[in-house]
Coordinates of N, CA, C and O in Angstrom, one line a residue:
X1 N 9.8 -15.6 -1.5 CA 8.4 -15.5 -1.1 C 7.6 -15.9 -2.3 O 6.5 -16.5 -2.3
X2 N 8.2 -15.5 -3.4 CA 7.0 -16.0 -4.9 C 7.5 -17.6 -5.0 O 7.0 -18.1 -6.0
X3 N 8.0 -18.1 -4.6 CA 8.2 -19.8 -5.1 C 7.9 -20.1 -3.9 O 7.1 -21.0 -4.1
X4 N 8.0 -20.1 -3.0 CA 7.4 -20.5 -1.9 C 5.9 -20.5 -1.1 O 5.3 -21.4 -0.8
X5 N 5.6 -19.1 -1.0 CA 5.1 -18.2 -0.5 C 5.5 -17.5 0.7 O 6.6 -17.8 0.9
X6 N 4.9 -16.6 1.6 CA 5.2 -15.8 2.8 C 5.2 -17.1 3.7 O 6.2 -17.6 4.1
X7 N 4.0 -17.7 4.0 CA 4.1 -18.4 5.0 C 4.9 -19.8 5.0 O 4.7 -20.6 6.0
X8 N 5.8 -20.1 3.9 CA 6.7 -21.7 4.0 C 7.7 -20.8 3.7 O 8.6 -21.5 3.2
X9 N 8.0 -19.8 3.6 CA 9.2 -19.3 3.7 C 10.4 -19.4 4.8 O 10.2 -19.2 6.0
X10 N 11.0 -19.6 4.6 CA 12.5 -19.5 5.9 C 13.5 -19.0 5.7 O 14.0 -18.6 4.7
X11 N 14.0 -18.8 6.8 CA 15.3 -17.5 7.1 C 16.5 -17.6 6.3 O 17.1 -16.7 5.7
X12 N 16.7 -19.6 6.5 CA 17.7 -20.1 6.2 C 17.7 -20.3 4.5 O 18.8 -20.5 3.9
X13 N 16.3 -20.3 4.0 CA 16.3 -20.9 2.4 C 16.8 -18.6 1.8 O 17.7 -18.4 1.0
X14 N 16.0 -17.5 2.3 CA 15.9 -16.5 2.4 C 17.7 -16.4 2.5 O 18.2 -15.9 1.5
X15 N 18.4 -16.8 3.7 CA 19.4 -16.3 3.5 C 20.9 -17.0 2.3 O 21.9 -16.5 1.9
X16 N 20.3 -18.5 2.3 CA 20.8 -18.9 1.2 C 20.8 -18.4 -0.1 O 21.7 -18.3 -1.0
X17 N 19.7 -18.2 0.0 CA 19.2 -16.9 -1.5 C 20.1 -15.9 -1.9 O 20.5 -15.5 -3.0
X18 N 20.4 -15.3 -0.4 CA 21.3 -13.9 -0.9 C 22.7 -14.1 -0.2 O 23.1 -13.3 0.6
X19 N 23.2 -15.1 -0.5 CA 24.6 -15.7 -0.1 C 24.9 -15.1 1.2 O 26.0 -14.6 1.3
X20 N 24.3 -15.1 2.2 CA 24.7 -14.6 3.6 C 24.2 -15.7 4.8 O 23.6 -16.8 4.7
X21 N 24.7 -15.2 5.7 CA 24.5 -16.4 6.7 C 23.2 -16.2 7.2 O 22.4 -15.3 7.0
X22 N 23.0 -17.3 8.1 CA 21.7 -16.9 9.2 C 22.3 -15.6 10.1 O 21.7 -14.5 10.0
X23 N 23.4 -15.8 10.9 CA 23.5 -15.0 11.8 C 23.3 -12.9 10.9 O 22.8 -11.7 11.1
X24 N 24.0 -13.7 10.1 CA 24.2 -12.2 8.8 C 22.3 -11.6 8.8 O 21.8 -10.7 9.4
X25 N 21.9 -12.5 8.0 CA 20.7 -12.4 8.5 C 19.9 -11.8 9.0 O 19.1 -10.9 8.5
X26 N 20.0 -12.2 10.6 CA 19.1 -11.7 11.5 C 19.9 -10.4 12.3 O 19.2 -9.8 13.1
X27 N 21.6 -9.8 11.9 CA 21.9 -8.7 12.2 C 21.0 -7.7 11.6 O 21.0 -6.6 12.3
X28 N 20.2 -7.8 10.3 CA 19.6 -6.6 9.5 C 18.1 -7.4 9.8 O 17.2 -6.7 10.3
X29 N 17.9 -8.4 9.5 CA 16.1 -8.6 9.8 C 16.0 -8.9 11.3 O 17.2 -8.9 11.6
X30 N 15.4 -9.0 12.5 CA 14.7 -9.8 13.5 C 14.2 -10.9 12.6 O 14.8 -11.9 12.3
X31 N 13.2 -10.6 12.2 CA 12.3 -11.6 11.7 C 12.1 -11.3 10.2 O 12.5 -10.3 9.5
X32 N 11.3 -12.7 9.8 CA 11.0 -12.4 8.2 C 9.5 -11.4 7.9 O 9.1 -10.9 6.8
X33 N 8.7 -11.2 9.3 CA 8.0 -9.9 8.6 C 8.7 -8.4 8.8 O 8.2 -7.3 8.7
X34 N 10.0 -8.9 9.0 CA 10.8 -7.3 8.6 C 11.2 -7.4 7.4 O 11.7 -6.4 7.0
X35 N 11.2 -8.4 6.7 CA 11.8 -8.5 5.4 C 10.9 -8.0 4.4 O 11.0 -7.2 3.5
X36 N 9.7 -8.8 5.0 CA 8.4 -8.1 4.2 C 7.8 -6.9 4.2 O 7.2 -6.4 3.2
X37 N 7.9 -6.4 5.2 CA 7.5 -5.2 5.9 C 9.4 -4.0 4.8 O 9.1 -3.1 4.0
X38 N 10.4 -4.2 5.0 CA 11.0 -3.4 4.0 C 10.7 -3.7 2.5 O 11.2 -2.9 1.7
X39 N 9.9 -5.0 2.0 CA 9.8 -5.1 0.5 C 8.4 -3.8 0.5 O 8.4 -3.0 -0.4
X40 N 7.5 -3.9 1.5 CA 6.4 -3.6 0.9 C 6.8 -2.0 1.2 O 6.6 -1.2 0.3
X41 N 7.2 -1.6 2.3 CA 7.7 0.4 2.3 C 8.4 0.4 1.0 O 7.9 1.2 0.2
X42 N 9.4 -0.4 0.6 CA 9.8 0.2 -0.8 C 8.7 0.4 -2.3 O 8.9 1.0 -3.4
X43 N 7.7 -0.3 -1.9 CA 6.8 -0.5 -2.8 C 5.8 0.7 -2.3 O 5.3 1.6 -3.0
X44 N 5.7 0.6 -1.5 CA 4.7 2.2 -1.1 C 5.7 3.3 -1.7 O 5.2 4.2 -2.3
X45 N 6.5 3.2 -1.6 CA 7.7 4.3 -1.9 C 7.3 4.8 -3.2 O 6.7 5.9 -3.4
X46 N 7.6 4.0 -4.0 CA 6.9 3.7 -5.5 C 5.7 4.3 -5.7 O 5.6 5.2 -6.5
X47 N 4.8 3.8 -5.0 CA 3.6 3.8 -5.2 C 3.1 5.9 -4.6 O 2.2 6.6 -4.9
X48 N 4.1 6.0 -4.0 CA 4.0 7.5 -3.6 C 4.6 8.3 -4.9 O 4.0 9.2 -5.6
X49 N 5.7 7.9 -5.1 CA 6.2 9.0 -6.6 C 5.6 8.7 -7.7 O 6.0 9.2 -8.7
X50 N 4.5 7.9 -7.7 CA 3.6 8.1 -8.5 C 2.8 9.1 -8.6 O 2.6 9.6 -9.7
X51 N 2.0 9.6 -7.3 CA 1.7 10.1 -7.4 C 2.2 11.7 -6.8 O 1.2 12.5 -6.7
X52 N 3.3 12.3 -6.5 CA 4.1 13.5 -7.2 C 3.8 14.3 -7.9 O 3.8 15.5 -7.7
X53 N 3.2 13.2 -9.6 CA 2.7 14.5 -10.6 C 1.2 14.7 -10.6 O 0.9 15.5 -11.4
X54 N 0.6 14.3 -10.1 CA -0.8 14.1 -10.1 C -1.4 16.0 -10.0 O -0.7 16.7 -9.2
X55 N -2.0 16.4 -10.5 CA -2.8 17.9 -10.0 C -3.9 17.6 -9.7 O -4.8 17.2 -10.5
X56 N -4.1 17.8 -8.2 CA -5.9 17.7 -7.6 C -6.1 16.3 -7.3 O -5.4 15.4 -7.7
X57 N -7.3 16.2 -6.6 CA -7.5 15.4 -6.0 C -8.0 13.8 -7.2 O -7.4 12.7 -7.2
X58 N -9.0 14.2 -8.1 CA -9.5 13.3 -8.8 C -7.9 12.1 -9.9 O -7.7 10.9 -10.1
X59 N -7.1 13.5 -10.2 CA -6.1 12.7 -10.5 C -5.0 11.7 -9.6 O -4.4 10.6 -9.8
X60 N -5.1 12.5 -8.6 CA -4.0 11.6 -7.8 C -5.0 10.0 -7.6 O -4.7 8.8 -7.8
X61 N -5.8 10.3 -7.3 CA -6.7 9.3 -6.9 C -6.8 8.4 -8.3 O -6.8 7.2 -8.0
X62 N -6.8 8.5 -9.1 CA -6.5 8.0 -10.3 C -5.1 7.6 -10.5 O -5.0 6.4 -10.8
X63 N -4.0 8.2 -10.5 CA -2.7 7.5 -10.4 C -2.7 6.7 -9.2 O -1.8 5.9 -9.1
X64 N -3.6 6.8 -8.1 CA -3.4 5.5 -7.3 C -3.8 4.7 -7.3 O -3.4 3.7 -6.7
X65 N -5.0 4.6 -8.2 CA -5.5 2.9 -8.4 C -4.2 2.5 -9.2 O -3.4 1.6 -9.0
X66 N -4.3 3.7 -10.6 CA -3.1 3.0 -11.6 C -1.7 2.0 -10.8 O -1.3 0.9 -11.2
X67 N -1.3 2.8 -9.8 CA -0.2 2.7 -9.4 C -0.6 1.3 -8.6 O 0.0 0.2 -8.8
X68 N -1.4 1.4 -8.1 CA -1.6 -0.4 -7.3 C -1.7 -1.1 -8.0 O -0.9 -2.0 -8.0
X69 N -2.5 -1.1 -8.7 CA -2.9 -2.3 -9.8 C -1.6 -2.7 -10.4 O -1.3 -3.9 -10.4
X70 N -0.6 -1.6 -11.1 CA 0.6 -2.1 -11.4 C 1.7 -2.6 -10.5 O 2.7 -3.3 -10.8
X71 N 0.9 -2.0 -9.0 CA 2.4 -3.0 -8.3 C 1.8 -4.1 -8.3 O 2.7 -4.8 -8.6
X72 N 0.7 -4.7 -8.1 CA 0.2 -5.8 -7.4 C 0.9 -6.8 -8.9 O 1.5 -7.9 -8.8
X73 N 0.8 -6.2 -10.4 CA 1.1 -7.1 -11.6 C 2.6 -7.1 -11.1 O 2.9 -8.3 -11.2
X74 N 3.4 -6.5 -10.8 CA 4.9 -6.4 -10.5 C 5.3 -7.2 -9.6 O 6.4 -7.8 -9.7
X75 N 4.5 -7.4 -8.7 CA 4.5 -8.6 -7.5 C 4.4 -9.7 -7.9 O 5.1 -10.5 -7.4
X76 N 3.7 -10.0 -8.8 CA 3.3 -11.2 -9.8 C 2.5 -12.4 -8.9 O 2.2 -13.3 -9.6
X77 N 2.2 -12.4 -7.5 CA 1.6 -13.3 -7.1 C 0.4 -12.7 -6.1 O 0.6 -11.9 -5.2
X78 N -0.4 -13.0 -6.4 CA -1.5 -12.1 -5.9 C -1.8 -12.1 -4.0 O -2.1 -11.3 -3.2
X79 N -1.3 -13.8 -3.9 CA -1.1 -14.4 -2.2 C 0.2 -13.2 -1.4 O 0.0 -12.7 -0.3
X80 N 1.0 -12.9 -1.9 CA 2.3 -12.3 -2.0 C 1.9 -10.7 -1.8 O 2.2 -9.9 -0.9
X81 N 1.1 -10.5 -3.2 CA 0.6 -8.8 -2.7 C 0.2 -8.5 -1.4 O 0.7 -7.8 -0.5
X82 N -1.2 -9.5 -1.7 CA -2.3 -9.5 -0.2 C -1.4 -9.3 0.9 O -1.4 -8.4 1.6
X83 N -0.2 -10.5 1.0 CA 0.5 -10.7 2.3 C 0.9 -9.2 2.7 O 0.6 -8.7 3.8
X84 N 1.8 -8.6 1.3 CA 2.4 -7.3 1.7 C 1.8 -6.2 2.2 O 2.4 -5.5 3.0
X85 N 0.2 -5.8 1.7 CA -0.7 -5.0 1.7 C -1.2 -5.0 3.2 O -1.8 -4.0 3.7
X86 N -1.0 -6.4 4.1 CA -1.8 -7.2 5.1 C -0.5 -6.7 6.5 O -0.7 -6.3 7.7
X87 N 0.7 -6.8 5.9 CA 2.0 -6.3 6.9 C 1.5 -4.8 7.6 O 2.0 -4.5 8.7
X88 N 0.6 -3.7 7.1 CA 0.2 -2.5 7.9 C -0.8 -2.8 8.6 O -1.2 -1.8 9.1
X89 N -1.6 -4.0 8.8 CA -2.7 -4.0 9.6 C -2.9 -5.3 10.4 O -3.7 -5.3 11.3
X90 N -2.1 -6.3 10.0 CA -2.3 -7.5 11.3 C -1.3 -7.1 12.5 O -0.9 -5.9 12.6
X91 N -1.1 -7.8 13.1 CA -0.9 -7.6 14.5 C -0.3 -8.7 15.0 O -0.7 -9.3 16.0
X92 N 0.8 -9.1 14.2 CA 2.1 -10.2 14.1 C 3.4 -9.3 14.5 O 3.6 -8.2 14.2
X93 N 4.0 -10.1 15.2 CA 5.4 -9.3 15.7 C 6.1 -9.0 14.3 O 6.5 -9.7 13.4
X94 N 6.3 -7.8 14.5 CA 6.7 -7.0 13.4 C 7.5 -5.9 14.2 O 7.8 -5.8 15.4
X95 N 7.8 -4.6 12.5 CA 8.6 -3.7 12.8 C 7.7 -2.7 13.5 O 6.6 -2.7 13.1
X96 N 7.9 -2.1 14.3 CA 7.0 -1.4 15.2 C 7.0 0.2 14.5 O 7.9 1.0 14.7
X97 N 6.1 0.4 13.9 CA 5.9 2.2 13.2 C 4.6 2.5 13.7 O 3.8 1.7 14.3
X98 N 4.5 4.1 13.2 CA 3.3 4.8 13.3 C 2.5 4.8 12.4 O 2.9 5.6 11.6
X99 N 1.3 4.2 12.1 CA 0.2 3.8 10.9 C 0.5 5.3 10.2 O 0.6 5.2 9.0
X100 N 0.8 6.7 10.7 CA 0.5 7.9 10.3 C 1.9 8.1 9.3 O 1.8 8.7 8.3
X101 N 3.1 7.3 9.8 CA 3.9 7.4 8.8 C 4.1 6.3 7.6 O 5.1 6.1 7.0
X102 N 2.6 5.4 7.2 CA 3.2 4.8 5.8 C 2.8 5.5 5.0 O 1.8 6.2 5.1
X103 N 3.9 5.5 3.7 CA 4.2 6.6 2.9 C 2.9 6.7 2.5 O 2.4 7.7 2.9
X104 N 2.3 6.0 1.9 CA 0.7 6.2 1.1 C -0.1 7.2 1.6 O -0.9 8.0 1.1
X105 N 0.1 7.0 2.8 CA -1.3 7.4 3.8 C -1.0 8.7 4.4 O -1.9 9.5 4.7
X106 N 0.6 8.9 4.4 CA 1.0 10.4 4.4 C 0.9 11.4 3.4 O 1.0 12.6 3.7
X107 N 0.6 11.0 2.0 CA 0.6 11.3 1.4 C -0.5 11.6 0.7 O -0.5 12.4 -0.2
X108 N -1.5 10.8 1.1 CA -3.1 11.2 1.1 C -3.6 12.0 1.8 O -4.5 12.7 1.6
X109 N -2.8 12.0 3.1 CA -3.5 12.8 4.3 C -3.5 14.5 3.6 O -4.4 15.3 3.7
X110 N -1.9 14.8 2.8 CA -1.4 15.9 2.7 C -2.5 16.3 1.5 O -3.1 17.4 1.4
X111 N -2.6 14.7 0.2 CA -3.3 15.6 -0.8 C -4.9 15.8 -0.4 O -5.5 16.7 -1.0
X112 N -5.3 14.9 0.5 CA -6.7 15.3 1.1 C -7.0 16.8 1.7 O -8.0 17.5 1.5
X113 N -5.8 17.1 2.5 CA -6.1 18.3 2.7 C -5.7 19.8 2.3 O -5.9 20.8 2.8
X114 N -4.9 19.2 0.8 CA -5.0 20.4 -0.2 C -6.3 20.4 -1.3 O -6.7 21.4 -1.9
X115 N -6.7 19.2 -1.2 CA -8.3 18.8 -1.8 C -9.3 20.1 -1.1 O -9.9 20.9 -1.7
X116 N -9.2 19.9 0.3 CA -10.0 20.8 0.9 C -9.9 22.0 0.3 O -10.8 22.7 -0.2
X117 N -8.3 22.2 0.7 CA -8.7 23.7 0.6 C -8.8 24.4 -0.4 O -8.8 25.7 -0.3
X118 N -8.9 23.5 -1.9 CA -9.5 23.5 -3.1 C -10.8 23.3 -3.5 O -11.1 23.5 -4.7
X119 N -11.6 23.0 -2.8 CA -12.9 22.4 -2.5 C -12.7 21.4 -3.4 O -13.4 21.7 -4.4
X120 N -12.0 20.3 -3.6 CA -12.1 19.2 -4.1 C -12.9 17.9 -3.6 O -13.7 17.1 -4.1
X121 N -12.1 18.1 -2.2 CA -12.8 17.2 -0.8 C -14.4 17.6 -0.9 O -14.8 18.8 -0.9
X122 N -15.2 16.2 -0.9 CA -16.5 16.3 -0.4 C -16.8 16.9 0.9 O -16.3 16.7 2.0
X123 N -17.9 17.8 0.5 CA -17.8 18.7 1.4 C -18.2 17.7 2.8 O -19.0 16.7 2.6
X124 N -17.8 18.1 4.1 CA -17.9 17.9 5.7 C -16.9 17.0 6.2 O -17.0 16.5 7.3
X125 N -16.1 16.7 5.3 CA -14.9 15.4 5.5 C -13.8 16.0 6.0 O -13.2 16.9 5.4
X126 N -13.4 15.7 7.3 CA -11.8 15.9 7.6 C -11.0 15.2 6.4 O -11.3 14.2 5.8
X127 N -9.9 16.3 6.2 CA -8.7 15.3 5.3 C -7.9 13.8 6.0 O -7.5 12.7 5.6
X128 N -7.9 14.5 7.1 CA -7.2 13.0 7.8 C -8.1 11.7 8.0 O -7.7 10.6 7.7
X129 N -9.2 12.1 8.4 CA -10.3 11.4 8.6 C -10.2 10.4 7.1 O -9.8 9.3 7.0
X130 N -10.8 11.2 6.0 CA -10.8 10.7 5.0 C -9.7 10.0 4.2 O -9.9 9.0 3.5
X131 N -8.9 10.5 4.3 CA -7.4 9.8 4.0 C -7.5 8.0 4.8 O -7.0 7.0 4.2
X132 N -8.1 8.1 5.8 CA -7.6 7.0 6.6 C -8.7 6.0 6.4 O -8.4 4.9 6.7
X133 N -9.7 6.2 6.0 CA -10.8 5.8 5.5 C -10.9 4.9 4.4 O -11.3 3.7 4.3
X134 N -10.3 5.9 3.4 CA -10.3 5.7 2.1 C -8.7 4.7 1.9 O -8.5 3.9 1.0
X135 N -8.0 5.1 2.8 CA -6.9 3.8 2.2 C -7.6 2.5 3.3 O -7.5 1.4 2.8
X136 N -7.9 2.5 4.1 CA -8.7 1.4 4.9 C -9.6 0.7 3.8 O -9.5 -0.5 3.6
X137 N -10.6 1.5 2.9 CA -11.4 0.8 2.0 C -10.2 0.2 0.9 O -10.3 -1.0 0.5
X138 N -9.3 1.0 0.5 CA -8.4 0.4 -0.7 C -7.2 -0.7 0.0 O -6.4 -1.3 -0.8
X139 N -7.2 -1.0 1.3 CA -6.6 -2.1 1.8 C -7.9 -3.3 1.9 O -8.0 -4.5 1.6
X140 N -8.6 -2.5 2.3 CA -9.9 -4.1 2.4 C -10.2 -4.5 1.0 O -10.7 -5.7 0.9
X141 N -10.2 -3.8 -0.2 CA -10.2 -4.2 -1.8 C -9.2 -4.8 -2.1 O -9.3 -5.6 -3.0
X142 N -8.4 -4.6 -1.5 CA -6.9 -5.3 -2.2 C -6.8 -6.2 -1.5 O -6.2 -7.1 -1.9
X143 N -7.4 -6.2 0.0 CA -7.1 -7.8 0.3 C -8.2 -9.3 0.6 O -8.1 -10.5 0.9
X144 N -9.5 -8.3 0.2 CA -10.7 -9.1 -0.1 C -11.3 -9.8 -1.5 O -11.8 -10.9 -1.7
X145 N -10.9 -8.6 -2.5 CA -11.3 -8.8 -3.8 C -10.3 -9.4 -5.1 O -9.4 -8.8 -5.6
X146 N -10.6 -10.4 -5.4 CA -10.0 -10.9 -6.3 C -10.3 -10.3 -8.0 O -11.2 -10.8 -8.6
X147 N -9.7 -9.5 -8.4 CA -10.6 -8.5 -9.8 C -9.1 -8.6 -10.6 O -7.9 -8.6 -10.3
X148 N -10.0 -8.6 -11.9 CA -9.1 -8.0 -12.9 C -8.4 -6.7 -13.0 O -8.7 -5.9 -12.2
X149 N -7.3 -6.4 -13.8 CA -6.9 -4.9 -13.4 C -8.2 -3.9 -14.2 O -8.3 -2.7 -14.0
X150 N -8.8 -4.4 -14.8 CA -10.2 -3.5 -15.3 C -11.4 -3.4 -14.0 O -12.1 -2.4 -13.7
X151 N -11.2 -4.7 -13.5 CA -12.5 -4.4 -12.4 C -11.8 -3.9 -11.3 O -12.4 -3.2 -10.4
X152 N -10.4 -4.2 -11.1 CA -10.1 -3.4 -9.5 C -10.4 -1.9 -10.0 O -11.2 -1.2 -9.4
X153 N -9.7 -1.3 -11.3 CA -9.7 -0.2 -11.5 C -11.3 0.5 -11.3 O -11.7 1.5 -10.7
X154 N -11.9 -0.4 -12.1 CA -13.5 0.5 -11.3 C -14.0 0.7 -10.3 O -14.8 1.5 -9.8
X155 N -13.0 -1.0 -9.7 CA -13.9 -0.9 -8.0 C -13.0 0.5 -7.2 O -13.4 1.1 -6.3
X156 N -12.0 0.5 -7.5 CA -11.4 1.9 -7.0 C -11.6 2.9 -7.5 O -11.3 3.9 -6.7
X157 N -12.0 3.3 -8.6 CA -12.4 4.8 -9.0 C -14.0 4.6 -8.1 O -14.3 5.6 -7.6
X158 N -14.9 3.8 -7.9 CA -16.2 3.8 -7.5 C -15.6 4.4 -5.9 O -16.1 5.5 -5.4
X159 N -14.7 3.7 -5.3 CA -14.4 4.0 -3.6 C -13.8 5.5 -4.0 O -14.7 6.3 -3.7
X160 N -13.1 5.9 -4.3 CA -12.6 7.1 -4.4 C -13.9 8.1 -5.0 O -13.6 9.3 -4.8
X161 N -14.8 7.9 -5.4 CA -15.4 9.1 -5.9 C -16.1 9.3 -4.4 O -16.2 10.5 -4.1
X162 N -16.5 8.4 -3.5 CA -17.1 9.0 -2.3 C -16.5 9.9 -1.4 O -17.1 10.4 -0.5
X163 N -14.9 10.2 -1.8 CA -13.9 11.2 -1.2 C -13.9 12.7 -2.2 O -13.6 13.8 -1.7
X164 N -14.3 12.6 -3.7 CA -14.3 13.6 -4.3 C -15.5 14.7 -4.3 O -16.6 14.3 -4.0
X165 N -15.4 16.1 -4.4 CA -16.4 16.8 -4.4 C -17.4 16.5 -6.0 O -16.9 15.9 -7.0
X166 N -18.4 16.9 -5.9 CA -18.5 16.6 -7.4 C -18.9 17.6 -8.3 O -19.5 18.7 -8.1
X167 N -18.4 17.1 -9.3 CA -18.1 18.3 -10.4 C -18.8 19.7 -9.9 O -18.3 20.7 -9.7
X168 N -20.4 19.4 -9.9 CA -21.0 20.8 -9.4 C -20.9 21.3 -8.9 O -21.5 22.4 -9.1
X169 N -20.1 21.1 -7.8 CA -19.5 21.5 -6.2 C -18.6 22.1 -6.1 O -18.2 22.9 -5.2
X170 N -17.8 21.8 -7.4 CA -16.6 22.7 -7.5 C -16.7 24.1 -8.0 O -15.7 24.8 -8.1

């Protein structure tokens, strides 16, 4: 996918790559947005045990810009991120899941609603609500905005502070 890109990509160059056949292949992929679709859950994966050590809402939300910005540099091609970031929301024959199980977003839902019941969460916000919101805005940044890891970082602490209670509130 990085020397080529997602879309001149092929099964056949894909399975040359990893000494296997076509048929070999398509016993573990259907298609190549299953390939992409398991590169990017392993990378949400990641991007979840990042946040593990986080306490409270303001930090996790802070190890998750951290943690994107460093996958997106780990990805090393920005067309390539986008594409992976873009596999939970177009509507290309793909792996068929429940939007409620990608790791990220489970995992927001959970710390959103221990936010609450910390009064972290801005007050009148469902956790789920907000969870789904807020990774919707951090997927439309990541796949609209072309920024430095300095300006994504602000442009994500700026979207995330509208999910935090603020300081006085606490």
């Amino acid at each position: 996918f990085r020397s080529r890109g997602f879309e001149r990509a092929s099964v056949a160059e894909i399975a040359r790559a990893a000494d296997v056949s076509r048929p070999s292949f398509y016993a573990h992929f259907p298609t190549i947005d299953h390939v992409l679709f398991e590169l990017t859950w392993r990378l949400a994966l990641q991007i979840v045990r990042r946040l593990e050590r986080a306490n409270g809402l303001r930090a996790t939300l802070d190890r998750l810009a951290d943690a994107l910005i460093e996958a997106e540099q780990a990805v090393g091609d920005p067309a390539l991120f986008r594409e992976m970031i873009s596999i939970f929301v177009r509507r290309r024959a793909g792996p068929e899941f429940d939007a409620s199980q990608i790791p990220v977003l489970g995992e927001l839902m959970r710390r959103f609603e221990a936010a609450r019941s910390a009064g972290e969460l801005r007050p009148g916000m469902a956790p789920e609500q907000a969870a789904r919101l807020c990774l919707s805005g951090v997927f439309g940044h990541l796949l609209g905005v072309e920024a430095t890891p300095a300006e994504r970082r602000a442009d994500l602490r700026a979207l995330f502070s509208l999910y935090a209670a603020e300081p006085s509130q606490l």
